[in-house]
Amino acid sequence: MPPDNSASFEWLKPGPYPVNSSDYEWADTSRPTQKNRDFPGAQQRSLPATIWYPAQFDGPYPLIVYSHGFLSSRGETEYLLRQLASFGYVVVAADFPLTSGSAPGGPNINDVSQQPADVTFLIDTVLALAGSEKPYSGEIDADRIGIMGLSLGGFSTSLTAYHPRLREPRVKAAISIAGPSANLTEKFYTQNDLALPFLMIAGTADRLIDFASNAAVIPQRVPDGGLLSIDGGNHIGFVGMADPTFRFFLNADSVACLSVEANIDASEGRTNEDLFSSAEGIVFDASAPTRCQSEVKEAIHPGRQHMITQLGALSFFESVLADSAVSALRQQLLSAAQTFEASGASTFMPELDPNAKNVRIFNLIGLDAVFRELILHPSAIEYVKVLLGEHYMISNFTANIALPGSGSMPIHSDLGFVSPPPWLAPHSMNIIWCLDDVYESNGATRYIPGSHLYRSLDDLPAMPMQHTVAFEASAGSIIAMDGRMWHTSGANVTENSERALLFGYYSADFLRPQVNWNALLPVELQKSLDPELFLRLGLMAEGNAHQMTRQTTPGPTEDIEQAVSDLALHGLCVISNALDAAALENARQALYHAADSDRQRGRATKGFALDENEHNQRVWNLLNRDLVFADLAEHPMAIRLVRETLGWPALLSNISGNITEPGAVRGVLHADQIFVPEPWPTRPQGLNVLWCIDAFTAENGATEIALGSHRLHRNPNSGDASTAMTPIVAPAGSMVAFESRLWHRSGANTSSDKTRAGVFSFYTTPVYRTQENWFLSLDPGVQRYASETLLTLLAYKSAGFGLVYGESPR
């Protein structure tokens, strides 16, 4: 698995169901096992098998039959089989009699011709399980059977899916993982007039099975075939044991080749050339690249190869083994459309669509319970969390039916409707459910590849429609689309084919939704909603209208790990009791003494640019005022947050006091990294650590923040003056950290007698000039006795920048 703080961790987490497995000793007594070297043969074919299945799920289940590779066994890709089971699949795999690593007489590659019948036997046996023999509750859906295999098992899968004599007609989808196919001609795949979805997954650095002649040809040869090519993937990298066994090999296929070649040469009996014929579409071309003759290319980490394989296999089966619920869902949509029209609502939006042949149905959440369940479908939410994180909202849920003759709407970006450029981060996304087969001629959604990286309209090419391609998918598929992607509905130019799609639009929690759910949904319906749906719709129990932001401030914590998580998620964290009573009192006395000293000497800073009033005092260069401020600057919790947010080394740009007195007015809304040219990087360039010397309250001028504003990657402008602000309420002794992109300001002190003081330590990455010129202003005594950490923060210990004759100043 990837690191648990990465986006791919969410994507690759197991599905919603825990997985169990059961082992069986099965035998097909209707067929013998052939003689093999010193093995005399047997009257039956023994097939020890394992079933992986989802617990706590009652089906109906799709069934996947897995075929292992030569010299291997049924558990070779258990990582993949368990992943499928966690998403609701029953998966069965067996050790084939004569091609497994434990075959009597030794592995014999020629027995592959018997394996399609073994697959049929496994399907029959699993479907016939009853009573205590069946480990799972519920039933298998016999209309949703897929097959999959690796290497020789991939070849076996192709035979089972397409061979005129050997194929299993109940199979609805097939995946070959690095399976040999160079000798399988277009005739092989087309002679049965099958519309069978087929996927080849292969690596470009495969030495055993040449990628160019076996995998790259699939899209041209197979009518409904696709290719998932893994750049740098090798053959052995698909096997579970490859990680960690072979992770440090340049390409472990070289090791596998020795064993495979030796055992193929020793195989007895009829050869594959004898078993199959050109009449069946199998032509053995002597000029084709042979096994293990490709050049040795560096292979990617096998763990990464596993991840890509998991995503590809699951997405493929999810898209083509959609259950009969799809047709039922379509009927419910048509019923909802009638209800919608009966209410007097229009299904034609002239501002979006060129003609009324494009039917739109809104408020699916309110029309039928099935849509209230669908919008939180686990597979959809997996995609949403990958792009938007845990804190997302449901902005809209609509349907679009393209009738024959419908036209294309203008090309657009969904995020462009709600957020000004530059568009640097995916603050929204569409999940599209296909209720029909979707293809170019019946109005498939069209998009510009790579357009999610456009930062503004200036990046949009001239004649953008000429750059679009169609999302084509089978009924039951889910399409996940970044909200920045430029797209349009395609024109339906067919004579009688409708195209129905559902669009779930999700957004970051700081964006205003397209729909005001509080106003739209009846109060009684709101009360009956699932709590998770209630939350994601942004509904409020008191029924208030939607506010601009629904993100909440993270609660105070004393756990530094929780604080790190809060800071990464919210751009803000609050640590209570960060200072004990003695340290707090020392800091308070030192700060107020420094402020009094400045006033007495006539150098008090009032009317600062960000706080233009006489009741707010700034106190500068605290490091010279008292050693307690050096302790705050290098406090272990502060440094931990700096390291997590900015990395190390980092610089202390400034440490100053901010005191608001009764009568102080609100400060200027700003972000601390105002010094960074826009568009801003997607990572913060600074971190502000605020020490609450007094309690921060809404009445005494607590710092106010715009929740979620750090995700906009820009400074506030005049149009943001009405942004909803939230005061940071925290007791004295608390530490508040917020990243430099977060909009904030000093709050108004409306109390009659409460002064509020805070110490602000601002840190940046080491490439930026500090606000305070420490080399001029720092007391030499502070420098002389400073710790290594403080010297690094002040750039006296540095590398690459701020050097003196090529050396660090200290």
Coordinates of N, CA and C in Angstrom, one line a residue, residues 124-241:
D124 N -19.3 -24.3 -12.8 CA -20.4 -25.2 -12.4 C -20.4 -25.6 -10.9
T125 N -19.2 -25.8 -10.4 CA -19.0 -26.3 -9.0 C -19.4 -25.1 -8.1
V126 N -19.0 -23.9 -8.3 CA -19.3 -22.8 -7.4 C -20.8 -22.5 -7.5
L127 N -21.4 -22.5 -8.7 CA -22.8 -22.3 -8.8 C -23.6 -23.3 -8.1
A128 N -23.1 -24.5 -8.0 CA -23.8 -25.7 -7.3 C -23.6 -25.7 -5.8
L129 N -22.8 -24.9 -5.3 CA -22.5 -25.0 -3.8 C -23.8 -24.7 -3.1
A130 N -24.1 -25.4 -2.0 CA -25.3 -25.2 -1.2 C -25.0 -25.6 0.2
G131 N -25.9 -25.1 1.1 CA -25.8 -25.4 2.5 C -24.4 -25.0 3.1
S132 N -23.9 -25.9 3.9 CA -22.6 -25.6 4.6 C -21.4 -25.6 3.7
E133 N -21.6 -26.1 2.4 CA -20.5 -26.1 1.5 C -20.2 -24.6 1.0
K134 N -21.3 -23.8 1.0 CA -21.2 -22.5 0.5 C -20.7 -21.5 1.6
P135 N -19.6 -20.9 1.5 CA -19.1 -20.1 2.6 C -19.8 -18.8 2.8
Y136 N -20.3 -18.3 1.7 CA -20.9 -16.9 1.7 C -22.4 -17.0 1.8
S137 N -23.1 -16.0 2.2 CA -24.5 -15.9 2.2 C -25.0 -15.3 0.9
G138 N -26.2 -15.6 0.5 CA -26.7 -15.1 -0.8 C -26.2 -16.0 -2.0
E139 N -26.5 -15.5 -3.2 CA -26.2 -16.3 -4.4 C -25.3 -15.6 -5.4
I140 N -24.7 -16.4 -6.2 CA -24.0 -15.9 -7.4 C -25.0 -15.4 -8.5
D141 N -24.7 -14.3 -9.1 CA -25.4 -13.9 -10.3 C -24.8 -14.5 -11.5
A142 N -25.5 -15.6 -12.0 CA -25.0 -16.3 -13.1 C -24.9 -15.5 -14.4
D143 N -25.5 -14.3 -14.4 CA -25.4 -13.5 -15.6 C -24.2 -12.5 -15.5
R144 N -23.4 -12.6 -14.4 CA -22.3 -11.7 -14.3 C -21.0 -12.6 -13.9
I145 N -20.5 -13.2 -14.9 CA -19.3 -14.1 -14.7 C -18.2 -13.5 -15.5
G146 N -17.0 -13.3 -14.9 CA -15.8 -12.9 -15.6 C -14.7 -13.8 -15.3
I147 N -13.7 -13.8 -16.2 CA -12.5 -14.6 -16.1 C -11.3 -13.8 -16.2
M148 N -10.2 -14.3 -15.6 CA -9.0 -13.5 -15.6 C -7.8 -14.4 -15.4
G149 N -6.7 -14.1 -16.0 CA -5.5 -15.0 -15.8 C -4.2 -14.3 -16.0
L150 N -3.2 -14.8 -15.5 CA -1.8 -14.2 -15.6 C -0.9 -15.1 -16.4
S151 N -0.2 -14.5 -17.4 CA 0.8 -15.3 -18.2 C 0.1 -16.4 -19.0
L152 N 0.5 -17.7 -18.7 CA -0.1 -18.8 -19.4 C -1.6 -18.8 -19.0
G153 N -1.9 -18.4 -17.8 CA -3.3 -18.3 -17.4 C -4.1 -17.2 -18.2
G154 N -3.3 -16.2 -18.7 CA -4.0 -15.2 -19.6 C -4.3 -15.8 -20.9
F155 N -3.4 -16.7 -21.4 CA -3.7 -17.4 -22.6 C -4.8 -18.3 -22.5
S156 N -4.9 -19.0 -21.3 CA -6.0 -19.9 -21.0 C -7.3 -19.1 -21.0
T157 N -7.2 -17.9 -20.4 CA -8.4 -17.0 -20.4 C -8.9 -16.7 -21.8
S158 N -8.0 -16.4 -22.7 CA -8.3 -16.0 -24.0 C -9.0 -17.2 -24.7
L159 N -8.5 -18.4 -24.5 CA -9.1 -19.6 -25.1 C -10.5 -19.8 -24.5
T160 N -10.7 -19.6 -23.2 CA -12.0 -19.8 -22.6 C -13.0 -18.8 -23.1
A161 N -12.5 -17.6 -23.4 CA -13.4 -16.6 -23.9 C -13.8 -16.6 -25.3
Y162 N -12.8 -17.1 -26.2 CA -13.0 -16.9 -27.6 C -12.9 -18.2 -28.5
H163 N -12.2 -19.2 -28.0 CA -12.0 -20.4 -28.9 C -13.3 -21.1 -29.3
P164 N -13.4 -21.4 -30.6 CA -14.7 -21.9 -31.1 C -15.1 -23.2 -30.5
R165 N -14.1 -24.0 -30.1 CA -14.5 -25.3 -29.5 C -14.4 -25.3 -27.9
L166 N -13.6 -24.4 -27.4 CA -13.3 -24.5 -26.0 C -14.0 -23.4 -25.1
R167 N -14.6 -22.4 -25.8 CA -15.1 -21.2 -25.1 C -16.2 -21.6 -24.1
E168 N -16.3 -20.8 -23.1 CA -17.4 -20.9 -22.1 C -18.4 -19.8 -22.3
P169 N -19.6 -20.1 -22.8 CA -20.5 -19.0 -23.2 C -21.1 -18.2 -22.1
R170 N -20.9 -18.6 -20.9 CA -21.5 -17.8 -19.7 C -20.6 -16.7 -19.4
V171 N -19.4 -16.6 -19.9 CA -18.4 -15.6 -19.6 C -18.9 -14.3 -20.2
K172 N -18.9 -13.2 -19.4 CA -19.3 -11.9 -19.9 C -18.2 -10.9 -20.0
A173 N -17.0 -11.2 -19.4 CA -15.9 -10.3 -19.5 C -14.6 -11.1 -19.2
A174 N -13.5 -10.6 -19.8 CA -12.2 -11.3 -19.6 C -11.1 -10.4 -19.5
I175 N -10.1 -10.7 -18.6 CA -8.9 -10.0 -18.5 C -7.7 -10.9 -18.7
S176 N -6.8 -10.6 -19.6 CA -5.5 -11.3 -19.7 C -4.4 -10.4 -19.2
I177 N -3.7 -10.9 -18.2 CA -2.6 -10.2 -17.6 C -1.3 -10.7 -18.2
A178 N -0.7 -10.0 -19.1 CA 0.6 -10.4 -19.7 C 0.5 -11.8 -20.3
G179 N -0.7 -12.1 -20.9 CA -0.9 -13.4 -21.5 C -0.4 -13.4 -23.0
P180 N 0.2 -14.5 -23.4 CA 0.6 -14.6 -24.8 C -0.6 -14.5 -25.8
S181 N -0.4 -13.7 -26.8 CA -1.5 -13.5 -27.8 C -1.0 -13.2 -29.2
A182 N 0.3 -13.3 -29.4 CA 0.9 -13.0 -30.7 C 0.3 -13.9 -31.8
N183 N 0.0 -15.1 -31.4 CA -0.5 -16.1 -32.4 C -2.0 -16.1 -32.5
L184 N -2.7 -15.3 -31.7 CA -4.1 -15.2 -31.8 C -4.5 -14.1 -32.8
T185 N -5.0 -14.5 -33.9 CA -5.3 -13.5 -35.0 C -6.6 -12.8 -34.8
E186 N -6.9 -11.8 -35.6 CA -8.1 -11.1 -35.5 C -9.3 -12.1 -35.7
K187 N -9.1 -13.1 -36.6 CA -10.1 -14.1 -36.8 C -10.5 -14.8 -35.5
F188 N -9.5 -15.1 -34.7 CA -9.7 -15.8 -33.4 C -10.7 -15.0 -32.6
Y189 N -10.6 -13.7 -32.5 CA -11.4 -12.9 -31.7 C -12.8 -12.6 -32.3
T190 N -12.9 -12.7 -33.6 CA -14.2 -12.3 -34.3 C -15.0 -13.4 -34.8
Q191 N -14.5 -14.6 -34.9 CA -15.2 -15.7 -35.6 C -16.5 -16.1 -34.9
N192 N -16.7 -15.8 -33.7 CA -18.0 -16.2 -33.0 C -18.9 -15.0 -32.9
D193 N -18.6 -13.9 -33.5 CA -19.5 -12.7 -33.4 C -19.8 -12.3 -32.0
L194 N -18.8 -12.3 -31.1 CA -19.0 -12.0 -29.7 C -18.8 -10.5 -29.5
A195 N -19.6 -10.0 -28.6 CA -19.4 -8.6 -28.1 C -18.9 -8.8 -26.7
L196 N -17.8 -9.3 -26.5 CA -17.2 -9.6 -25.2 C -16.2 -8.6 -24.8
P197 N -16.4 -7.8 -23.7 CA -15.4 -6.9 -23.3 C -14.2 -7.6 -22.8
F198 N -13.0 -7.2 -23.3 CA -11.7 -7.9 -23.1 C -10.7 -6.8 -22.8
L199 N -9.9 -7.1 -21.7 CA -8.8 -6.1 -21.4 C -7.5 -6.9 -21.2
M200 N -6.5 -6.4 -21.9 CA -5.1 -6.9 -21.7 C -4.4 -5.9 -20.8
I201 N -3.8 -6.4 -19.7 CA -2.9 -5.6 -18.8 C -1.5 -6.1 -19.0
A202 N -0.6 -5.3 -19.4 CA 0.7 -5.7 -19.7 C 1.8 -4.6 -19.4
G203 N 3.0 -5.0 -19.2 CA 4.1 -4.1 -18.9 C 5.0 -3.9 -20.1
T204 N 5.5 -2.7 -20.3 CA 6.3 -2.5 -21.5 C 7.7 -3.0 -21.3
A205 N 8.1 -3.5 -20.1 CA 9.4 -4.0 -19.8 C 9.4 -5.5 -19.6
D206 N 8.3 -6.2 -20.2 CA 8.1 -7.6 -20.0 C 9.1 -8.4 -20.9
R207 N 10.0 -9.2 -20.4 CA 10.9 -10.0 -21.1 C 10.4 -11.3 -21.6
L208 N 9.5 -11.9 -20.8 CA 9.0 -13.2 -21.1 C 8.0 -13.2 -22.3
I209 N 7.1 -12.2 -22.2 CA 6.0 -12.1 -23.2 C 6.2 -10.7 -23.9
D210 N 6.7 -10.7 -25.1 CA 7.0 -9.4 -25.7 C 5.8 -8.5 -25.8
F211 N 6.0 -7.3 -25.3 CA 4.8 -6.3 -25.2 C 4.3 -6.0 -26.6
A212 N 5.2 -5.6 -27.5 CA 4.8 -5.1 -28.8 C 3.9 -6.1 -29.6
S213 N 4.3 -7.4 -29.6 CA 3.6 -8.4 -30.4 C 2.5 -9.1 -29.7
N214 N 2.4 -9.0 -28.4 CA 1.4 -9.7 -27.7 C 0.3 -8.8 -27.1
A215 N 0.7 -7.6 -26.6 CA -0.2 -6.7 -25.9 C -0.6 -5.5 -26.8
A216 N 0.4 -4.8 -27.4 CA 0.1 -3.6 -28.2 C -0.9 -3.9 -29.3
V217 N -1.0 -5.1 -29.8 CA -1.9 -5.4 -30.9 C -3.4 -5.6 -30.5
I218 N -3.6 -5.7 -29.2 CA -5.0 -6.1 -28.8 C -6.1 -5.1 -29.3
P219 N -5.9 -3.8 -29.1 CA -7.0 -2.9 -29.5 C -7.3 -3.0 -31.0
Q220 N -6.4 -3.4 -31.8 CA -6.7 -3.5 -33.3 C -7.3 -4.9 -33.6
R221 N -7.0 -5.9 -32.8 CA -7.5 -7.2 -33.1 C -8.8 -7.6 -32.5
V222 N -9.1 -7.0 -31.3 CA -10.2 -7.4 -30.5 C -11.3 -6.3 -30.6
P223 N -12.5 -6.7 -31.1 CA -13.5 -5.7 -31.4 C -13.9 -4.9 -30.1
D224 N -14.0 -5.5 -29.0 CA -14.3 -4.8 -27.8 C -13.2 -4.9 -26.8
G225 N -12.0 -4.8 -27.3 CA -10.8 -5.0 -26.5 C -10.1 -3.7 -26.1
G226 N -9.5 -3.7 -25.0 CA -8.7 -2.6 -24.5 C -7.4 -3.0 -24.0
L227 N -6.5 -2.0 -23.8 CA -5.1 -2.3 -23.3 C -4.8 -1.3 -22.2
L228 N -4.4 -1.9 -21.1 CA -3.8 -1.1 -20.0 C -2.3 -1.4 -20.0
S229 N -1.5 -0.5 -20.5 CA -0.1 -0.7 -20.6 C 0.6 0.0 -19.4
I230 N 1.4 -0.7 -18.7 CA 2.1 -0.2 -17.5 C 3.6 0.1 -17.9
D231 N 3.9 1.4 -18.0 CA 5.2 1.8 -18.4 C 6.2 1.3 -17.4
G232 N 7.1 0.4 -17.9 CA 8.2 -0.1 -17.0 C 7.7 -1.4 -16.3
G233 N 6.5 -1.8 -16.5 CA 6.0 -3.0 -15.8 C 6.7 -4.3 -16.5
N234 N 7.1 -5.2 -15.7 CA 7.7 -6.4 -16.2 C 6.7 -7.6 -16.0
H235 N 7.1 -8.8 -16.3 CA 6.3 -10.0 -16.2 C 6.1 -10.5 -14.7
I236 N 7.2 -10.7 -14.1 CA 7.2 -11.2 -12.7 C 6.6 -10.2 -11.7
G237 N 6.6 -8.9 -12.1 CA 6.1 -7.8 -11.3 C 4.6 -8.0 -11.0
F238 N 3.8 -8.8 -11.7 CA 2.4 -8.9 -11.4 C 2.2 -9.9 -10.3
V239 N 3.2 -10.7 -10.0 CA 3.1 -11.8 -9.0 C 3.2 -11.1 -7.6
G240 N 2.4 -11.6 -6.6 CA 2.4 -11.0 -5.3 C 3.7 -11.1 -4.6
M241 N 4.5 -12.2 -4.8 CA 5.8 -12.3 -4.1 C 6.8 -11.4 -4.7

